[in-house]
Coordinates of C-alpha atoms in Angstrom, one line a residue:
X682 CA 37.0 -32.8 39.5
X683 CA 38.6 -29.3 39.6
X684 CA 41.9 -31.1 40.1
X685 CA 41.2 -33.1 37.1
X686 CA 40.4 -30.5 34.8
X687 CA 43.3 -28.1 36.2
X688 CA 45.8 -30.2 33.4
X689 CA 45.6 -29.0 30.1
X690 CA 45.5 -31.7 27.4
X691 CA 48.0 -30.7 25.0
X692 CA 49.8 -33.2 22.5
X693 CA 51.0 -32.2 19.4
X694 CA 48.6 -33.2 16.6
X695 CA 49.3 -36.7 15.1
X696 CA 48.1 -37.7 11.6
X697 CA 46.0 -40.5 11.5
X698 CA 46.0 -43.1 8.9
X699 CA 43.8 -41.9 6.0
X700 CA 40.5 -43.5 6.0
X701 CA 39.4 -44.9 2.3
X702 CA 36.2 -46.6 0.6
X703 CA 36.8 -50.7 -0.3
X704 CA 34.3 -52.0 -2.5
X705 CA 33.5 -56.0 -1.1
X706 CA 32.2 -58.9 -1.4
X707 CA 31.5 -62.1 0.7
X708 CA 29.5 -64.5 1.9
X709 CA 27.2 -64.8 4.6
X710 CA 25.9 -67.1 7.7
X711 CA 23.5 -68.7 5.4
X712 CA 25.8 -68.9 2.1
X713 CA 24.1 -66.1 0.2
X714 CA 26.4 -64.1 -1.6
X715 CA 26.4 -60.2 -0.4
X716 CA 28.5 -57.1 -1.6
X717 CA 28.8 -53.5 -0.2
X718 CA 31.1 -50.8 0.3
X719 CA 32.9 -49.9 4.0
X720 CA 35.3 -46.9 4.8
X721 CA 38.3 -48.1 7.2
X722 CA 42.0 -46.7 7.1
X723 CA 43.4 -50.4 5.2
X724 CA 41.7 -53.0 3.6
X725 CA 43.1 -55.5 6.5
X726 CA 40.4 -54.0 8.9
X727 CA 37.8 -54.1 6.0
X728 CA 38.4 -57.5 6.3
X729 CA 38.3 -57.7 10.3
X730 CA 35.1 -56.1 10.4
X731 CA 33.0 -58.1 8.2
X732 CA 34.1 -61.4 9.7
X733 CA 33.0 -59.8 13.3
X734 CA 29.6 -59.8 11.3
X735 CA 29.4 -62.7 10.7
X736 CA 30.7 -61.9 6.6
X737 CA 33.2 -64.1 5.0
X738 CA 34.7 -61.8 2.3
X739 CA 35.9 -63.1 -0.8
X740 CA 36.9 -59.5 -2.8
X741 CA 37.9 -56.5 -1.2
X742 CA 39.2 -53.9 -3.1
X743 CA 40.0 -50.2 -3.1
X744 CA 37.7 -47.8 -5.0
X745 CA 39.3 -45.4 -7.1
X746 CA 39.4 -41.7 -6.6
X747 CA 37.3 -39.6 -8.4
X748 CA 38.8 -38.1 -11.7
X749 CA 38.7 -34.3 -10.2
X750 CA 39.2 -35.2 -6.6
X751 CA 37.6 -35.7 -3.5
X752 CA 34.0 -34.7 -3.2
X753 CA 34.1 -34.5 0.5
X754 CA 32.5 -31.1 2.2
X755 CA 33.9 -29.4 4.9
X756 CA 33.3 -30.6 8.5
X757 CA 31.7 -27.3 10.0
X758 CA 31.2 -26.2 13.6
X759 CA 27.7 -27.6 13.4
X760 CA 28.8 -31.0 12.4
X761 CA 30.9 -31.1 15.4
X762 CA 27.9 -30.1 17.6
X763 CA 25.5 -32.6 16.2
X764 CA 28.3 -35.3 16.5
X765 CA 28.8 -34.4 20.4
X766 CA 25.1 -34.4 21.1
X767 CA 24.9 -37.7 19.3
X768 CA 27.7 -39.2 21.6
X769 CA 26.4 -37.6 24.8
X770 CA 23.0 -39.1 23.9
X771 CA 24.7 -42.4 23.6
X772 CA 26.5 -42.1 26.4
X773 CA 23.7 -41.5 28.7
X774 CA 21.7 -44.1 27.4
X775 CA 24.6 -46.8 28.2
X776 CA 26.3 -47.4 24.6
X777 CA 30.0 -48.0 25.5
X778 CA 32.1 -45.2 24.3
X779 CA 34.0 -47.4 21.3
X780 CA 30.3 -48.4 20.2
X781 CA 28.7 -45.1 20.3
X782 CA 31.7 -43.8 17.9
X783 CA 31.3 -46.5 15.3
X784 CA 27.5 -45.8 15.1
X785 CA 28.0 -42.1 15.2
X786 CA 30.7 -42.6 12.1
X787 CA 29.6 -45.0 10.3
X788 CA 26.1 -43.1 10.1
X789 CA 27.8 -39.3 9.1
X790 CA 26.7 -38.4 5.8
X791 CA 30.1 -36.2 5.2
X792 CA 33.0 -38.4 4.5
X793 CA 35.4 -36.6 6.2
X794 CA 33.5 -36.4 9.5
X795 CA 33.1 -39.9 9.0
X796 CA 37.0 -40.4 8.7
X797 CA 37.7 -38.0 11.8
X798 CA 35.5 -39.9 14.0
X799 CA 36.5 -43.0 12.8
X800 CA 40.0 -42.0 13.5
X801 CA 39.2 -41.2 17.0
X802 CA 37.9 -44.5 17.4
X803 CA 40.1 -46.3 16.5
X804 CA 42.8 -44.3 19.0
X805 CA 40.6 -45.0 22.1
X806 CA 40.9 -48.7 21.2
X807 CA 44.2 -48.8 21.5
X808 CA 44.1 -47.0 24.8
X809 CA 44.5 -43.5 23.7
X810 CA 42.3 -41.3 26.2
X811 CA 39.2 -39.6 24.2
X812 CA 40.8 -36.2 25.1
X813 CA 44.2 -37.3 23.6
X814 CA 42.1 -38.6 20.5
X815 CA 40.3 -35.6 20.3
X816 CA 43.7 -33.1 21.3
X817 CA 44.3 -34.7 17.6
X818 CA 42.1 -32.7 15.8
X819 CA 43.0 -29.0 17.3
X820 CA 40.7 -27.8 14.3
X821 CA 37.9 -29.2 15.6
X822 CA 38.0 -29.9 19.2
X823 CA 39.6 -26.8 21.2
X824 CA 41.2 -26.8 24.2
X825 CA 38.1 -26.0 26.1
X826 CA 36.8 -29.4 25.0
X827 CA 39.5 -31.2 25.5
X828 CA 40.0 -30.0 29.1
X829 CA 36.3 -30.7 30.1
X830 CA 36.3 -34.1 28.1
X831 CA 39.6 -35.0 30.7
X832 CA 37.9 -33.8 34.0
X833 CA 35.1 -36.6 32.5
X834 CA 37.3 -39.1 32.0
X835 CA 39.1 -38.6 35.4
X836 CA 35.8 -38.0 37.6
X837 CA 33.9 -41.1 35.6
X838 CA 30.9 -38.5 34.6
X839 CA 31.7 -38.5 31.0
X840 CA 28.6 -38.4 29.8
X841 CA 27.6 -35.8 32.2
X842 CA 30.5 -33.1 30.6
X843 CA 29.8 -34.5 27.3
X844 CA 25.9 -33.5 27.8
X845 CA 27.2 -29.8 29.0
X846 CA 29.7 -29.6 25.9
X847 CA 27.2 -30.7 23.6
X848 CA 24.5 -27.9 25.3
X849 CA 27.5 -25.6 25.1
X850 CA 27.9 -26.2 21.3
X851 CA 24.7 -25.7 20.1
X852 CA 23.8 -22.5 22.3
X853 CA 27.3 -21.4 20.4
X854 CA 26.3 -22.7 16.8
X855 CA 22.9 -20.9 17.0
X856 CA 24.1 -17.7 18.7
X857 CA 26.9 -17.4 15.9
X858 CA 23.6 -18.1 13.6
X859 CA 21.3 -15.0 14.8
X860 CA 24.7 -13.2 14.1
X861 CA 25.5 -14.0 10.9
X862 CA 21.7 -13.3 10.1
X863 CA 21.9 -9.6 11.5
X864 CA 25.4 -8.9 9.5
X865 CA 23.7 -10.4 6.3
X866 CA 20.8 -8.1 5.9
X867 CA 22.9 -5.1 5.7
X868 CA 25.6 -6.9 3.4
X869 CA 22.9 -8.5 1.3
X870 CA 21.3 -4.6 1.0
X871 CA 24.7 -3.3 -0.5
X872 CA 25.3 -6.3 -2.3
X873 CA 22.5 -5.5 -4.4
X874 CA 22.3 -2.1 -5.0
X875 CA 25.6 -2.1 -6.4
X876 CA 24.6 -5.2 -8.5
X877 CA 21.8 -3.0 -10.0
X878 CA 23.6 0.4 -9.9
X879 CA 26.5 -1.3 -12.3
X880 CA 23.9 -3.0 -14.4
X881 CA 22.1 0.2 -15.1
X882 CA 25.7 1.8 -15.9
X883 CA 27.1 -0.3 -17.9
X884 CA 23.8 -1.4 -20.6
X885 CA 21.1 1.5 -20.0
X886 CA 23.1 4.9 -19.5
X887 CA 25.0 4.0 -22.8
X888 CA 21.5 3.5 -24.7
X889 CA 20.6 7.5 -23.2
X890 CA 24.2 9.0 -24.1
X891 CA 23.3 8.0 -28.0
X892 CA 20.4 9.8 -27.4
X893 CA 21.5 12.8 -26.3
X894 CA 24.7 12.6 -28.5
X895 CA 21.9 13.1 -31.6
X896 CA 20.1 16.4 -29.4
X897 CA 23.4 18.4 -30.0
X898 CA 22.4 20.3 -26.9
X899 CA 24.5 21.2 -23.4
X900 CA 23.4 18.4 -21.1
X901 CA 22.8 19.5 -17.1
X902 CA 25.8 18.7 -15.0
X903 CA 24.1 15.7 -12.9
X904 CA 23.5 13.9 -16.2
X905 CA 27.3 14.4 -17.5
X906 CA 28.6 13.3 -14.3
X907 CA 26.7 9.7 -14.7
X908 CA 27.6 9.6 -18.4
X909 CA 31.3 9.9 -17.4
X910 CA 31.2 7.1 -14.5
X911 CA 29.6 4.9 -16.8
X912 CA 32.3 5.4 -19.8
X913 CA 34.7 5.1 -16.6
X914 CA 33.5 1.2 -15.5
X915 CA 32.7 0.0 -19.2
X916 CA 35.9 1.2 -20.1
X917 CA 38.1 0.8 -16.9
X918 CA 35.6 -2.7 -15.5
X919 CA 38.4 -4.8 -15.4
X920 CA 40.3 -2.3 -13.5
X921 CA 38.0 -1.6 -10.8
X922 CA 37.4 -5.7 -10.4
X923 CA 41.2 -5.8 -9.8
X924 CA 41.1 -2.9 -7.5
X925 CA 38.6 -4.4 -5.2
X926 CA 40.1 -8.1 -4.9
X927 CA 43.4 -5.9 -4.5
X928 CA 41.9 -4.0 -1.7
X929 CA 40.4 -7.5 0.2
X930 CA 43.8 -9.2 0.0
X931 CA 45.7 -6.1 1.8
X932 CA 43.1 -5.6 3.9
X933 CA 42.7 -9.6 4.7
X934 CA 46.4 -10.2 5.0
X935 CA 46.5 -7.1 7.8
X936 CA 43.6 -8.6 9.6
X937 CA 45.1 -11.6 10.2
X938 CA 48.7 -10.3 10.8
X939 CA 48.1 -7.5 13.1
X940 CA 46.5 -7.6 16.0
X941 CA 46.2 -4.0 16.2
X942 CA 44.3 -4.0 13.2
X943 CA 41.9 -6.4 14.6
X944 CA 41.4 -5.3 17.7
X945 CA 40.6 -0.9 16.0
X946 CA 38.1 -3.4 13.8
X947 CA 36.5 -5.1 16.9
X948 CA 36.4 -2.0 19.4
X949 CA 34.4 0.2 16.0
X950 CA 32.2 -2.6 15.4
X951 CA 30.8 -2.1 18.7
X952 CA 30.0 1.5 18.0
X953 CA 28.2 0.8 14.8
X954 CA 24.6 2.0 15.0
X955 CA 21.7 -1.6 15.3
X956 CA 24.2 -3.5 14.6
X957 CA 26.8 -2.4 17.7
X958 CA 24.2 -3.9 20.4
X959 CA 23.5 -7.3 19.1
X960 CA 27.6 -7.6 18.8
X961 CA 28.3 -6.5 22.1
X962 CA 24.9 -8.8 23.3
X963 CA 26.6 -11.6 21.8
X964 CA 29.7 -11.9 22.9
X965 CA 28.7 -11.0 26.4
X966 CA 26.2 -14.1 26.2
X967 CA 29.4 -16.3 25.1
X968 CA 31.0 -15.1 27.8
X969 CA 28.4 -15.9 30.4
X970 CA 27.9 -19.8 28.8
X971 CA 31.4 -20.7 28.3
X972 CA 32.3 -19.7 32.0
X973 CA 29.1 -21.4 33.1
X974 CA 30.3 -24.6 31.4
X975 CA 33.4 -24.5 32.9
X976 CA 32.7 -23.8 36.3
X977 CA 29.5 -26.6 36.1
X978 CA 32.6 -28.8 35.1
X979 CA 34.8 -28.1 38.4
X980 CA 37.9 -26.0 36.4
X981 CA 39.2 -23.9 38.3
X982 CA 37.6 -20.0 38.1
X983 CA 41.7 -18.9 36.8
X984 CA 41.5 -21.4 34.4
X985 CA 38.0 -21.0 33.2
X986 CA 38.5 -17.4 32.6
X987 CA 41.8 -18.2 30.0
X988 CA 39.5 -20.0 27.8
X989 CA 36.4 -17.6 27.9
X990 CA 38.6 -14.9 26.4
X991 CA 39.2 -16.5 23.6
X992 CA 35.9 -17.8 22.9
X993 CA 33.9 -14.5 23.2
X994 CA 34.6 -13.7 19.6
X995 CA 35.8 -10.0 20.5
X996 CA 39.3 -8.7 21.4
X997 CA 38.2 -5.8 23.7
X998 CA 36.2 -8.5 25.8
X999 CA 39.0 -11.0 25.3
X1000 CA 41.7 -8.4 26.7
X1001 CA 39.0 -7.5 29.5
X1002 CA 38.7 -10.8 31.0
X1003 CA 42.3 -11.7 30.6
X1004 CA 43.3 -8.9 32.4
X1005 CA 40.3 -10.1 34.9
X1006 CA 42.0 -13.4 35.2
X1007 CA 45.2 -11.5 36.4
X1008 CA 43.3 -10.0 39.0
X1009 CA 41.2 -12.8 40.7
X1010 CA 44.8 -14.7 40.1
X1011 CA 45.6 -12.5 42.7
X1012 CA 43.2 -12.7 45.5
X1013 CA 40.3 -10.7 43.6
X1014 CA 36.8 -11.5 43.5
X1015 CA 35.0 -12.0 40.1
X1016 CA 32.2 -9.5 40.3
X1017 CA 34.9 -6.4 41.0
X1018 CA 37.4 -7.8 38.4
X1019 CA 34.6 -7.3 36.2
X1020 CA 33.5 -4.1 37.9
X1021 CA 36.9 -2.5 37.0
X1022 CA 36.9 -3.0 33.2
X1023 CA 33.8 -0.6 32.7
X1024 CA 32.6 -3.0 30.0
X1025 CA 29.6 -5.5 32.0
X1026 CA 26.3 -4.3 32.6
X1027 CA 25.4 -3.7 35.7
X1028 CA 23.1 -6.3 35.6
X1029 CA 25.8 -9.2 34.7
X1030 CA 28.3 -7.6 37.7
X1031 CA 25.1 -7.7 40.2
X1032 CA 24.4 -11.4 39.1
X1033 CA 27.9 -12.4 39.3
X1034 CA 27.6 -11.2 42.7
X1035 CA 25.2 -12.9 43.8
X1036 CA 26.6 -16.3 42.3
X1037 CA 29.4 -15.5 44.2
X1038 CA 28.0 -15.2 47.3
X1039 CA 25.4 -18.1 46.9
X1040 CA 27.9 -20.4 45.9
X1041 CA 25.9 -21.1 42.4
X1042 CA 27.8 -19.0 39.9
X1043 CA 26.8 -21.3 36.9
X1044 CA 23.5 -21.0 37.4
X1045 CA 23.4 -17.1 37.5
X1046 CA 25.7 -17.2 34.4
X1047 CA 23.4 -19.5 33.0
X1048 CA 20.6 -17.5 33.2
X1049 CA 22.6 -14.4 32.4
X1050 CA 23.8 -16.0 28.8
X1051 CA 19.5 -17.0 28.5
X1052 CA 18.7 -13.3 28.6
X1053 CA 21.5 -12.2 26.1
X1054 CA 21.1 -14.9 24.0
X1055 CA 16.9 -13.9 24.1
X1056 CA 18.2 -10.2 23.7
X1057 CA 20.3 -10.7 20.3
X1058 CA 17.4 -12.6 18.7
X1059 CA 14.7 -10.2 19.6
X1060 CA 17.3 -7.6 17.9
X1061 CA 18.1 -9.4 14.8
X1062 CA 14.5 -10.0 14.3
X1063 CA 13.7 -6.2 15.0
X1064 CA 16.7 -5.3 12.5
X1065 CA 15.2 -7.9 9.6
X1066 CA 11.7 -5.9 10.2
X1067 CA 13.6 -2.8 10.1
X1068 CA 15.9 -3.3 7.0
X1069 CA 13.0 -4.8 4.9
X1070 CA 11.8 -0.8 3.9
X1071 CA 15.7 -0.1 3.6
X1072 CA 16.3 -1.8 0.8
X1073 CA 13.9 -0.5 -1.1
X1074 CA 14.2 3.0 -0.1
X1075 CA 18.0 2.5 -1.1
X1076 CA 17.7 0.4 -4.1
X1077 CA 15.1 3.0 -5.4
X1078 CA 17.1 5.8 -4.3
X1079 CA 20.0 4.7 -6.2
X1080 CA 17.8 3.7 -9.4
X1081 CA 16.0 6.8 -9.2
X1082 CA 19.0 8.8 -8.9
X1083 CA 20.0 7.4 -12.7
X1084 CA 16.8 7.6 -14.1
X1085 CA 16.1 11.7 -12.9
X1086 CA 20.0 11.9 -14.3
X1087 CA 18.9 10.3 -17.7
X1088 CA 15.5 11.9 -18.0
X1089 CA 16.9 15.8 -17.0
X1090 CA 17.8 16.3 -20.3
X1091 CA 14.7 15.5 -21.9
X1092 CA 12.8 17.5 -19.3
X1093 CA 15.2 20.3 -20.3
X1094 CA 14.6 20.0 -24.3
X1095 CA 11.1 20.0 -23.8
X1096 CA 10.4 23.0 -22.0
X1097 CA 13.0 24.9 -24.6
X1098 CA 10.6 23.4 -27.5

């Protein structure tokens, strides 16, 4: 199996006949007239496939776009995981491949999954291997996939790897899940205290300036200093709107240019209080499950370790364990590649060790992306407790700031009177 997996699968991508919705009908096996609708790349197939059930059409006809385009959704990382569980499930229960994918895609709710898989279907019928289907669609199916999905094929336990990619996928999808959580609070936190900060500026300081304007009296410095960054966004708003989509393209376009950039980015956002931990938690539970997977699968440890860098969502871990997979290239075992980097726990070196030694190194990696996986959503849930008094204590702070800044004055006039 190792052998089989130690190819990479790697075609360039081919574009596949656009699948489209015909509108048909026919007649059936007891003469009753029928219509529907069927998605299929030409209306030839359309055809095919009613006649296999037993349908003789009679009109079959292409429906017209819609007038503002497509209303297809994205196909997101959790489609692709449901859509792999659903074929492993399949699988294992003893649907032939070609089968499973026509139930899987004829049953997607989102059009363009629906064309995808169809797609793919139709390839392996015409004696494409489900890893060169699925090489394809880079987008979607990585070579990490692709790879395992071809040690399947060639070892005849397909169904096995697909059960292992499909747990793979959703430990993946839900760890990215907890993460996106723990980065929301703090956004969502910001998010609105600017909301209400510029709110306050822009209708309710203006109302108080009036009000003062009429006292004729010197107003404290706190209070002038609001005034003027009020006059400053009503006056200058569509300034400072420009400034900040400004500021996200430059910085967006560096990000995905330089790799420096990313990398300074990365190796802070491990340093950032709360939130610091559950990043470095999480990527060191995708490396743990992605080198699990592929060691379960028979690749070979080398091989393995090229895909785990780039799947632990973190360029200081990704440099780390390619510069480990230079080093057990060379003669070197895991657990002191890892040793060397000054970046693993000691508890993931130790039960690397031990995997070593024992022979079962999935299984300790298993359990050791269990506990990190355990660890980041005991933190996130800690952080949600923790942020709920936050954002009132900074939402009030920043409210309350403005309303001692407005109400100063008034303080002031009333103890002169």
């Amino acid at each position: 199996m190792a052998l089989a997996a130690s190819s990479k699968v790697k075609q360039k991508p081919v574009q596949a006949e656009k699948a489209a919705v015909y509108a048909w009908e026919g007649v059936d096996r007891r003469g009753s007239r029928i219509k529907g609708e069927s998605r299929a790349a030409n209306m030839n197939l359309v055809r095919a496939e009613l006649r296999r059930q037993g349908v003789n059409p009679t009109k079959v006809r292409k429906k017209p776009e819609p007038l503002f385009g497509s209303a297809k959704k994205k196909i997101t990382p959790g489609d692709i995981a449901v859509f792999t569980r659903q074929l492993a499930t399949m699988m294992t229960a003893g649907v032939p491949l070609v089968q499973a994918f026509d139930i899987v895609g004829r049953g997607h709710e989102n059009p363009a999954m629906q064309d995808m898989i169809l797609s793919i279907k139709q390839d392996i019928e015409s004696g494409t291997a489900m890893a060169l289907a699925l090489s394809k669609h880079p987008k979607y199916f990585d070579d990490l996939v692709c790879n395992l999905v071809a040690a399947g094929e060639q070892a005849g336990v397909l169904e096995a790897l697909l059960d292992k990619i499909a747990t793979y996928k959703e430990k993946t999808e839900s760890l990215k899940g907890k993460i996106k959580k723990a980065l929301f609070y703090p956004a969502a936190v910001i998010a609105v205290a600017i909301v209400v900060t510029a709110v306050i500026l822009v209708f309710v300081i203006p109302q108080f300036k009036e009000l003062f304007t009429s006292f004729g009296a010197d107003l404290p410095a706190f209070t002038l200093m609001v005034i003027a960054l009020s006059d400053l966004l009503r006056q200058w708003w569509w300034a400072v709107f420009l400034g900040i989509g400004a500021i996200s393209w430059v910085i967006g376009n560096i990000f995905q240019r330089s790799r420096k950039f990313r990398e300074t980015l990365d190796r802070l956002s491990l340093k950032i209080p709360v939130i610091g931990p559950i990043l470095d938690k999480a990527s060191l539970a995708r490396f743990a499950r992605t080198l699990s997977t592929m060691f379960a699968a028979g690749v070979p440890l080398v091989e393995a370790l090229e895909s785990v860098a780039g799947s632990t969502g973190n360029i200081v871990y990704q440099d780390a364990v390619m510069k480990m997979r230079e080093e057990v290239a060379t003669g070197q075992s895991l657990q002191l590649a890892m040793r060397q980097r000054n970046l693993f726990p000691h508890m993931v070196i130790q039960m690397t060790s031990i995997g070593e030694e024992s022979g079962a190194l999935d299984d300790m990696l298993a359990k050791v992306a269990d506990f990190y996986e355990e660890q980041v959503d005991n933190a996130v849930d800690a952080l949600s407790s923790l942020l709920e008094p936050m954002i009132m204590v900074v939402i009030g702070g920043l409210v309350g700031s403005l309303i001692v800044a407005m109400y100063l004055p008034i303080f002031k006039l009333a103890s002169v009177v």
